[in-house]
PDB file of C-alpha atoms in Angstrom:
ATOM      1  CA  MET B   1       8.872 118.689  87.425  1.00 62.00           C
ATOM      2  CA  ILE B   2       5.409 118.133  85.617  1.00 67.00           C
ATOM      3  CA  LYS B   3       3.511 119.716  88.458  1.00 69.00           C
ATOM      4  CA  GLU B   4       5.722 122.751  88.314  1.00 70.00           C
ATOM      5  CA  VAL B   5       5.253 123.124  84.514  1.00 70.00           C
ATOM      6  CA  HIS B   6       1.449 122.646  84.983  1.00 72.00           C
ATOM      7  CA  ARG B   7       1.477 125.218  87.793  1.00 73.00           C
ATOM      8  CA  MET B   8       3.391 127.818  85.618  1.00 73.00           C
ATOM      9  CA  LEU B   9       1.127 127.123  82.725  1.00 74.00           C
ATOM     10  CA  ARG B  10      -2.013 127.824  84.827  1.00 76.00           C
ATOM     11  CA  PHE B  11      -0.469 130.968  86.308  1.00 73.00           C
ATOM     12  CA  MET B  12       0.280 132.116  82.683  1.00 75.00           C
ATOM     13  CA  ARG B  13      -3.477 131.730  81.719  1.00 77.00           C
ATOM     14  CA  LEU B  14      -4.490 133.717  84.780  1.00 75.00           C
ATOM     15  CA  GLU B  15      -1.942 136.387  83.857  1.00 74.00           C
ATOM     16  CA  LEU B  16      -3.282 136.484  80.432  1.00 72.00           C
ATOM     17  CA  LYS B  17      -6.897 137.150  81.636  1.00 73.00           C
ATOM     18  CA  LYS B  18      -5.774 139.730  84.077  1.00 73.00           C
ATOM     19  CA  THR B  19      -3.499 141.650  81.943  1.00 70.00           C
ATOM     20  CA  ARG B  20      -5.674 141.692  78.664  1.00 69.00           C
ATOM     21  CA  PHE B  21      -2.827 141.549  76.463  1.00 67.00           C
ATOM     22  CA  GLN B  22      -5.309 141.781  73.337  1.00 69.00           C
ATOM     23  CA  ASN B  23      -5.330 145.467  74.070  1.00 75.00           C
ATOM     24  CA  TYR B  24      -1.855 145.692  72.600  1.00 79.00           C
ATOM     25  CA  ALA B  25      -3.085 144.443  69.366  1.00 83.00           C
ATOM     26  CA  LEU B  26      -3.273 147.999  68.489  1.00 85.00           C
ATOM     27  CA  VAL B  27       0.468 148.325  68.479  1.00 85.00           C
ATOM     28  CA  PHE B  28       0.725 145.368  66.053  1.00 88.00           C
ATOM     29  CA  VAL B  29      -1.582 147.160  63.880  1.00 91.00           C
ATOM     30  CA  LEU B  30       0.562 150.221  64.041  1.00 88.00           C
ATOM     31  CA  ALA B  31       3.743 148.481  63.510  1.00 89.00           C
ATOM     32  CA  VAL B  32       2.325 146.915  60.093  1.00 92.00           C
ATOM     33  CA  VAL B  33       0.908 150.297  59.000  1.00 93.00           C
ATOM     34  CA  LEU B  34       4.337 152.038  59.667  1.00 89.00           C
ATOM     35  CA  SER B  35       6.288 149.392  57.956  1.00 89.00           C
ATOM     36  CA  MET B  36       4.142 149.549  54.857  1.00 90.00           C
ATOM     37  CA  LEU B  37       4.516 153.458  54.885  1.00 91.00           C
ATOM     38  CA  PHE B  38       8.175 153.443  55.405  1.00 88.00           C
ATOM     39  CA  THR B  39       8.667 150.767  52.789  1.00 86.00           C
ATOM     40  CA  ALA B  40       6.780 152.565  50.205  1.00 86.00           C
ATOM     41  CA  VAL B  41       8.492 155.929  50.913  1.00 85.00           C
ATOM     42  CA  SER B  42      12.016 154.392  50.865  1.00 81.00           C
ATOM     43  CA  LEU B  43      11.346 152.909  47.416  1.00 80.00           C
ATOM     44  CA  HIS B  44      10.098 156.151  46.194  1.00 76.00           C
ATOM     45  CA  ASP B  45      13.113 158.266  47.023  1.00 66.00           C
ATOM     46  CA  THR B  46      14.722 160.641  44.490  1.00 52.00           C
ATOM     47  CA  SER B  47      18.014 158.865  44.270  1.00 58.00           C
ATOM     48  CA  ALA B  48      19.266 156.947  41.176  1.00 48.00           C
ATOM     49  CA  LYS B  49      20.053 153.885  43.301  1.00 57.00           C
ATOM     50  CA  ALA B  50      18.237 150.762  42.090  1.00 54.00           C
ATOM     51  CA  HIS B  51      16.532 149.183  45.278  1.00 81.00           C
ATOM     52  CA  THR B  52      16.004 145.393  45.836  1.00 89.00           C
ATOM     53  CA  LEU B  53      13.456 143.552  47.711  1.00 91.00           C
ATOM     54  CA  ARG B  54      15.844 142.440  50.373  1.00 92.00           C
ATOM     55  CA  GLU B  55      16.649 146.101  50.981  1.00 89.00           C
ATOM     56  CA  ALA B  56      13.014 146.743  51.309  1.00 90.00           C
ATOM     57  CA  PHE B  57      12.614 143.946  53.602  1.00 93.00           C
ATOM     58  CA  ARG B  58      15.350 145.561  55.914  1.00 91.00           C
ATOM     59  CA  VAL B  59      13.243 148.570  56.174  1.00 89.00           C
ATOM     60  CA  ILE B  60      10.531 146.270  57.811  1.00 93.00           C
ATOM     61  CA  GLU B  61      13.064 145.023  60.012  1.00 94.00           C
ATOM     62  CA  MET B  62      14.214 148.412  61.071  1.00 92.00           C
ATOM     63  CA  VAL B  63      10.598 149.597  61.922  1.00 92.00           C
ATOM     64  CA  PHE B  64       9.936 146.369  63.916  1.00 94.00           C
ATOM     65  CA  ALA B  65      12.940 146.753  65.900  1.00 94.00           C
ATOM     66  CA  PHE B  66      11.845 150.324  67.218  1.00 93.00           C
ATOM     67  CA  VAL B  67       8.244 149.298  67.704  1.00 92.00           C
ATOM     68  CA  PHE B  68       8.372 145.714  69.258  1.00 94.00           C
ATOM     69  CA  VAL B  69      11.516 146.164  71.373  1.00 96.00           C
ATOM     70  CA  ILE B  70       9.994 149.203  72.913  1.00 94.00           C
ATOM     71  CA  LEU B  71       6.593 147.296  73.317  1.00 93.00           C
ATOM     72  CA  PHE B  72       8.562 144.458  75.039  1.00 96.00           C
ATOM     73  CA  SER B  73      10.031 146.954  77.486  1.00 96.00           C
ATOM     74  CA  VAL B  74       6.657 148.631  78.000  1.00 94.00           C
ATOM     75  CA  LEU B  75       5.186 145.116  78.858  1.00 93.00           C
ATOM     76  CA  ASN B  76       8.073 144.373  81.188  1.00 95.00           C
ATOM     77  CA  ALA B  77       7.340 147.611  82.939  1.00 95.00           C
ATOM     78  CA  SER B  78       3.581 147.370  83.265  1.00 92.00           C
ATOM     79  CA  VAL B  79       3.265 143.526  83.849  1.00 91.00           C
ATOM     80  CA  ILE B  80       6.410 142.953  86.070  1.00 93.00           C
ATOM     81  CA  ILE B  81       8.226 146.034  87.300  1.00 95.00           C
ATOM     82  CA  SER B  82       5.296 148.182  88.159  1.00 92.00           C
ATOM     83  CA  GLU B  83       4.239 145.138  90.470  1.00 90.00           C
ATOM     84  CA  TYR B  84       7.363 146.022  92.501  1.00 91.00           C
ATOM     85  CA  THR B  85       6.880 149.685  92.574  1.00 89.00           C
ATOM     86  CA  ASN B  86       3.316 149.475  93.621  1.00 88.00           C
ATOM     87  CA  LYS B  87       4.187 146.734  96.256  1.00 85.00           C
ATOM     88  CA  THR B  88       1.371 144.474  94.710  1.00 86.00           C
ATOM     89  CA  ILE B  89       4.063 141.965  93.953  1.00 86.00           C
ATOM     90  CA  ARG B  90       3.664 140.791  97.665  1.00 83.00           C
ATOM     91  CA  VAL B  91       0.235 139.555  96.845  1.00 83.00           C
ATOM     92  CA  MET B  92       1.481 137.660  93.892  1.00 78.00           C
ATOM     93  CA  PHE B  93       4.089 136.002  95.835  1.00 80.00           C
ATOM     94  CA  THR B  94       1.364 134.568  98.075  1.00 79.00           C
ATOM     95  CA  TYR B  95       0.228 132.404  95.184  1.00 78.00           C
ATOM     96  CA  PRO B  96       0.965 128.686  95.396  1.00 71.00           C
ATOM     97  CA  ALA B  97       3.951 128.918  93.263  1.00 73.00           C
ATOM     98  CA  GLY B  98       7.639 129.771  93.640  1.00 80.00           C
ATOM     99  CA  ARG B  99       8.734 133.461  93.105  1.00 85.00           C
ATOM    100  CA  LYS B 100      11.028 132.408  90.146  1.00 88.00           C
ATOM    101  CA  GLN B 101       8.086 130.574  88.440  1.00 86.00           C
ATOM    102  CA  ILE B 102       5.719 133.488  88.958  1.00 86.00           C
ATOM    103  CA  ILE B 103       8.137 136.090  87.212  1.00 92.00           C
ATOM    104  CA  LEU B 104       9.396 133.568  84.784  1.00 91.00           C
ATOM    105  CA  ALA B 105       5.656 132.976  83.719  1.00 88.00           C
ATOM    106  CA  LYS B 106       5.105 136.554  83.127  1.00 90.00           C
ATOM    107  CA  LEU B 107       8.226 136.921  81.088  1.00 94.00           C
ATOM    108  CA  LEU B 108       7.421 133.752  79.005  1.00 92.00           C
ATOM    109  CA  LEU B 109       3.942 135.313  78.336  1.00 91.00           C
ATOM    110  CA  ILE B 110       5.403 138.606  77.165  1.00 93.00           C
ATOM    111  CA  THR B 111       7.996 136.883  75.031  1.00 96.00           C
ATOM    112  CA  ALA B 112       5.375 134.617  73.436  1.00 93.00           C
ATOM    113  CA  LEU B 113       3.100 137.688  72.726  1.00 91.00           C
ATOM    114  CA  VAL B 114       5.818 139.887  71.175  1.00 94.00           C
ATOM    115  CA  ALA B 115       7.220 136.876  69.126  1.00 96.00           C
ATOM    116  CA  SER B 116       3.701 136.122  67.888  1.00 94.00           C
ATOM    117  CA  PHE B 117       3.175 139.900  66.739  1.00 93.00           C
ATOM    118  CA  LEU B 118       6.548 139.974  64.982  1.00 95.00           C
ATOM    119  CA  LEU B 119       5.991 136.784  63.098  1.00 96.00           C
ATOM    120  CA  ALA B 120       2.424 137.859  62.094  1.00 94.00           C
ATOM    121  CA  GLY B 121       3.755 141.310  61.032  1.00 94.00           C
ATOM    122  CA  TYR B 122       6.481 139.864  58.855  1.00 96.00           C
ATOM    123  CA  ALA B 123       3.903 137.677  57.216  1.00 95.00           C
ATOM    124  CA  VAL B 124       1.748 140.689  56.406  1.00 95.00           C
ATOM    125  CA  CYS B 125       4.301 143.018  55.404  1.00 94.00           C
ATOM    126  CA  GLY B 126       6.152 140.573  53.466  1.00 94.00           C
ATOM    127  CA  THR B 127       3.146 139.686  51.484  1.00 95.00           C
ATOM    128  CA  TYR B 128       2.536 143.441  51.007  1.00 94.00           C
ATOM    129  CA  LEU B 129       5.781 144.003  49.730  1.00 93.00           C
ATOM    130  CA  VAL B 130       5.963 141.097  47.183  1.00 93.00           C
ATOM    131  CA  CYS B 131       2.337 142.080  45.905  1.00 93.00           C
ATOM    132  CA  MET B 132       2.973 145.564  45.596  1.00 91.00           C
ATOM    133  CA  ASN B 133       6.271 145.160  43.910  1.00 91.00           C
ATOM    134  CA  GLU B 134       4.639 142.864  41.444  1.00 90.00           C
ATOM    135  CA  ARG B 135       2.021 145.467  40.542  1.00 90.00           C
ATOM    136  CA  PHE B 136       3.961 148.642  40.615  1.00 88.00           C
ATOM    137  CA  HIS B 137       7.703 147.413  40.012  1.00 86.00           C
ATOM    138  CA  TRP B 138       9.143 149.162  42.971  1.00 85.00           C
ATOM    139  CA  THR B 139      12.449 147.416  42.879  1.00 86.00           C
ATOM    140  CA  ALA B 140      14.932 146.464  40.187  1.00 85.00           C
ATOM    141  CA  ASP B 141      14.425 142.798  41.007  1.00 88.00           C
ATOM    142  CA  THR B 142      11.325 140.629  40.953  1.00 89.00           C
ATOM    143  CA  PHE B 143      10.222 137.773  43.423  1.00 90.00           C
ATOM    144  CA  GLN B 144      12.157 134.617  43.307  1.00 91.00           C
ATOM    145  CA  PRO B 145      11.708 131.350  45.493  1.00 90.00           C
ATOM    146  CA  ALA B 146      14.969 132.113  47.008  1.00 92.00           C
ATOM    147  CA  LEU B 147      13.699 135.499  48.502  1.00 93.00           C
ATOM    148  CA  LEU B 148      10.998 133.567  50.291  1.00 94.00           C
ATOM    149  CA  THR B 149      13.645 131.542  52.038  1.00 96.00           C
ATOM    150  CA  TYR B 150      15.614 134.732  52.878  1.00 96.00           C
ATOM    151  CA  MET B 151      12.525 136.459  54.229  1.00 96.00           C
ATOM    152  CA  ILE B 152      11.547 133.554  56.393  1.00 96.00           C
ATOM    153  CA  SER B 153      15.005 133.048  57.855  1.00 97.00           C
ATOM    154  CA  ARG B 154      15.223 136.818  58.475  1.00 97.00           C
ATOM    155  CA  ALA B 155      11.849 136.885  60.213  1.00 97.00           C
ATOM    156  CA  PHE B 156      12.955 134.214  62.584  1.00 97.00           C
ATOM    157  CA  ALA B 157      16.489 135.529  63.237  1.00 97.00           C
ATOM    158  CA  THR B 158      15.169 139.141  64.092  1.00 97.00           C
ATOM    159  CA  THR B 159      12.383 137.801  66.112  1.00 98.00           C
ATOM    160  CA  VAL B 160      15.003 136.054  68.305  1.00 98.00           C
ATOM    161  CA  VAL B 161      17.229 139.096  68.392  1.00 98.00           C
ATOM    162  CA  PHE B 162      14.457 141.468  69.245  1.00 98.00           C
ATOM    163  CA  CYS B 163      12.977 139.413  71.958  1.00 98.00           C
ATOM    164  CA  ALA B 164      16.476 138.868  73.284  1.00 98.00           C
ATOM    165  CA  LEU B 165      16.918 142.699  73.463  1.00 98.00           C
ATOM    166  CA  GLY B 166      13.378 142.826  75.123  1.00 98.00           C
ATOM    167  CA  LEU B 167      14.674 140.633  77.788  1.00 98.00           C
ATOM    168  CA  TRP B 168      17.810 142.861  78.221  1.00 98.00           C
ATOM    169  CA  THR B 169      15.150 145.614  79.103  1.00 98.00           C
ATOM    170  CA  PHE B 170      13.793 143.299  81.862  1.00 97.00           C
ATOM    171  CA  THR B 171      17.252 142.936  83.329  1.00 97.00           C
ATOM    172  CA  ALA B 172      17.915 146.618  83.135  1.00 97.00           C
ATOM    173  CA  GLY B 173      14.585 147.523  84.635  1.00 96.00           C
ATOM    174  CA  MET B 174      14.752 145.017  87.459  1.00 96.00           C
ATOM    175  CA  TRP B 175      18.250 146.105  88.567  1.00 93.00           C
ATOM    176  CA  LYS B 176      16.653 149.150  90.444  1.00 90.00           C
ATOM    177  CA  LYS B 177      12.994 148.200  89.817  1.00 93.00           C
ATOM    178  CA  SER B 178      12.696 151.241  87.759  1.00 94.00           C
ATOM    179  CA  VAL B 179       9.943 151.659  85.012  1.00 95.00           C
ATOM    180  CA  PRO B 180      11.843 154.292  83.169  1.00 95.00           C
ATOM    181  CA  ALA B 181      15.105 152.483  83.155  1.00 96.00           C
ATOM    182  CA  ALA B 182      13.370 149.421  81.386  1.00 96.00           C
ATOM    183  CA  ILE B 183      11.700 151.784  78.813  1.00 96.00           C
ATOM    184  CA  THR B 184      14.685 154.135  78.025  1.00 97.00           C
ATOM    185  CA  SER B 185      17.150 151.225  77.902  1.00 97.00           C
ATOM    186  CA  SER B 186      15.016 149.734  74.982  1.00 97.00           C
ATOM    187  CA  VAL B 187      16.196 152.680  72.827  1.00 97.00           C
ATOM    188  CA  LEU B 188      19.672 152.359  73.763  1.00 97.00           C
ATOM    189  CA  PHE B 189      19.739 148.540  73.048  1.00 97.00           C
ATOM    190  CA  ILE B 190      18.060 149.201  69.547  1.00 97.00           C
ATOM    191  CA  TYR B 191      20.814 151.663  68.840  1.00 96.00           C
ATOM    192  CA  ILE B 192      23.504 149.109  69.767  1.00 97.00           C
ATOM    193  CA  ARG B 193      21.717 146.525  67.472  1.00 96.00           C
ATOM    194  CA  GLN B 194      21.926 149.029  64.663  1.00 95.00           C
ATOM    195  CA  ILE B 195      25.707 149.608  65.105  1.00 95.00           C
ATOM    196  CA  ALA B 196      26.373 145.859  65.346  1.00 95.00           C
ATOM    197  CA  VAL B 197      24.426 145.273  62.198  1.00 95.00           C
ATOM    198  CA  ALA B 198      26.107 148.106  60.319  1.00 92.00           C
ATOM    199  CA  SER B 199      29.477 146.535  60.988  1.00 93.00           C
ATOM    200  CA  THR B 200      28.691 143.391  59.107  1.00 92.00           C
ATOM    201  CA  ALA B 201      29.183 143.035  55.424  1.00 88.00           C
ATOM    202  CA  ALA B 202      25.524 141.928  54.734  1.00 87.00           C
ATOM    203  CA  TYR B 203      24.108 144.742  56.919  1.00 90.00           C
ATOM    204  CA  GLU B 204      22.239 142.007  58.977  1.00 92.00           C
ATOM    205  CA  GLU B 205      22.900 139.806  62.163  1.00 93.00           C
ATOM    206  CA  ASN B 206      25.045 136.841  61.582  1.00 94.00           C
ATOM    207  CA  ILE B 207      24.939 133.747  63.787  1.00 95.00           C
ATOM    208  CA  TRP B 208      27.484 135.109  66.186  1.00 95.00           C
ATOM    209  CA  LEU B 209      25.580 138.190  66.763  1.00 96.00           C
ATOM    210  CA  ILE B 210      22.323 136.288  67.172  1.00 97.00           C
ATOM    211  CA  LEU B 211      24.080 133.840  69.787  1.00 98.00           C
ATOM    212  CA  ALA B 212      25.663 136.872  71.497  1.00 97.00           C
ATOM    213  CA  ALA B 213      22.345 138.664  71.950  1.00 98.00           C
ATOM    214  CA  VAL B 214      20.612 135.381  73.195  1.00 98.00           C
ATOM    215  CA  LEU B 215      23.400 134.508  75.582  1.00 98.00           C
ATOM    216  CA  ILE B 216      23.419 137.920  77.084  1.00 98.00           C
ATOM    217  CA  ALA B 217      19.587 137.741  77.569  1.00 98.00           C
ATOM    218  CA  LEU B 218      19.666 134.287  79.228  1.00 97.00           C
ATOM    219  CA  GLY B 219      22.561 135.422  81.491  1.00 98.00           C
ATOM    220  CA  GLY B 220      20.625 138.563  82.513  1.00 97.00           C
ATOM    221  CA  VAL B 221      17.464 136.706  83.221  1.00 97.00           C
ATOM    222  CA  TRP B 222      19.286 134.148  85.248  1.00 97.00           C
ATOM    223  CA  TYR B 223      21.087 136.740  87.274  1.00 97.00           C
ATOM    224  CA  THR B 224      17.758 138.612  87.773  1.00 96.00           C
ATOM    225  CA  LEU B 225      15.798 135.595  88.981  1.00 94.00           C
ATOM    226  CA  GLU B 226      18.592 134.496  91.260  1.00 94.00           C
ATOM    227  CA  HIS B 227      19.422 137.907  92.845  1.00 92.00           C
ATOM    228  CA  LYS B 228      16.767 140.589  92.178  1.00 91.00           C
ATOM    229  CA  ILE B 229      13.283 139.153  92.533  1.00 90.00           C
ATOM    230  CA  SER B 230      13.121 138.953  96.139  1.00 83.00           C
ATOM    231  CA  ASP B 231      14.256 142.553  96.570  1.00 74.00           C
ATOM    232  CA  ILE B 232      10.840 144.262  97.123  1.00 74.00           C
ATOM    233  CA  ASP B 233      11.907 147.447  99.089  1.00 61.00           C
TER     234      ASP B 233
END
């Protein structure tokens, strides 16, 4: 078991060097800038409604959902599924590791990258929101310690959900080894998430929605690893 974990970690390091994930840092910067822009615009509308910091943070969540779930699907397509369409996965499968380990290592690397981007983005945008609100009084409320707890909990909750949706796109794309299916399904899954969130009183994921997203993701990954990764043709 220890040898298998060590072999998987070594493969993840090799994949990290080969893929150059740092090139996707531009997407992180784009997500942060878009979130700042949309937050500022949403708090300066012409309605008489008084906005709150929690509502403003939900704008950041919405932008991050679109950017990072789609990014997850693009990484799935470029790092995993394209290996099948180009038949280069045959070379990967000659490595001294099991096929499941190879695909799982790639998937874990993608998940870790997107999760890191999400949490860092929330830290930057949350700080921006609080500081700008203190300076320009964008909302009807002011920063309170309870808001920090809320923002941290929402950051981790949505990071879990968005990564779960990203794993859904992996399953969708691997079903027929289709790059377009992986990427286009991300938009559908984001829409499903928005509908589910809108059905709640707090307009945010509750524990049951989070668990459902994670369980579906894990089930899809398990099925794919068991039945789809060896189908190269």
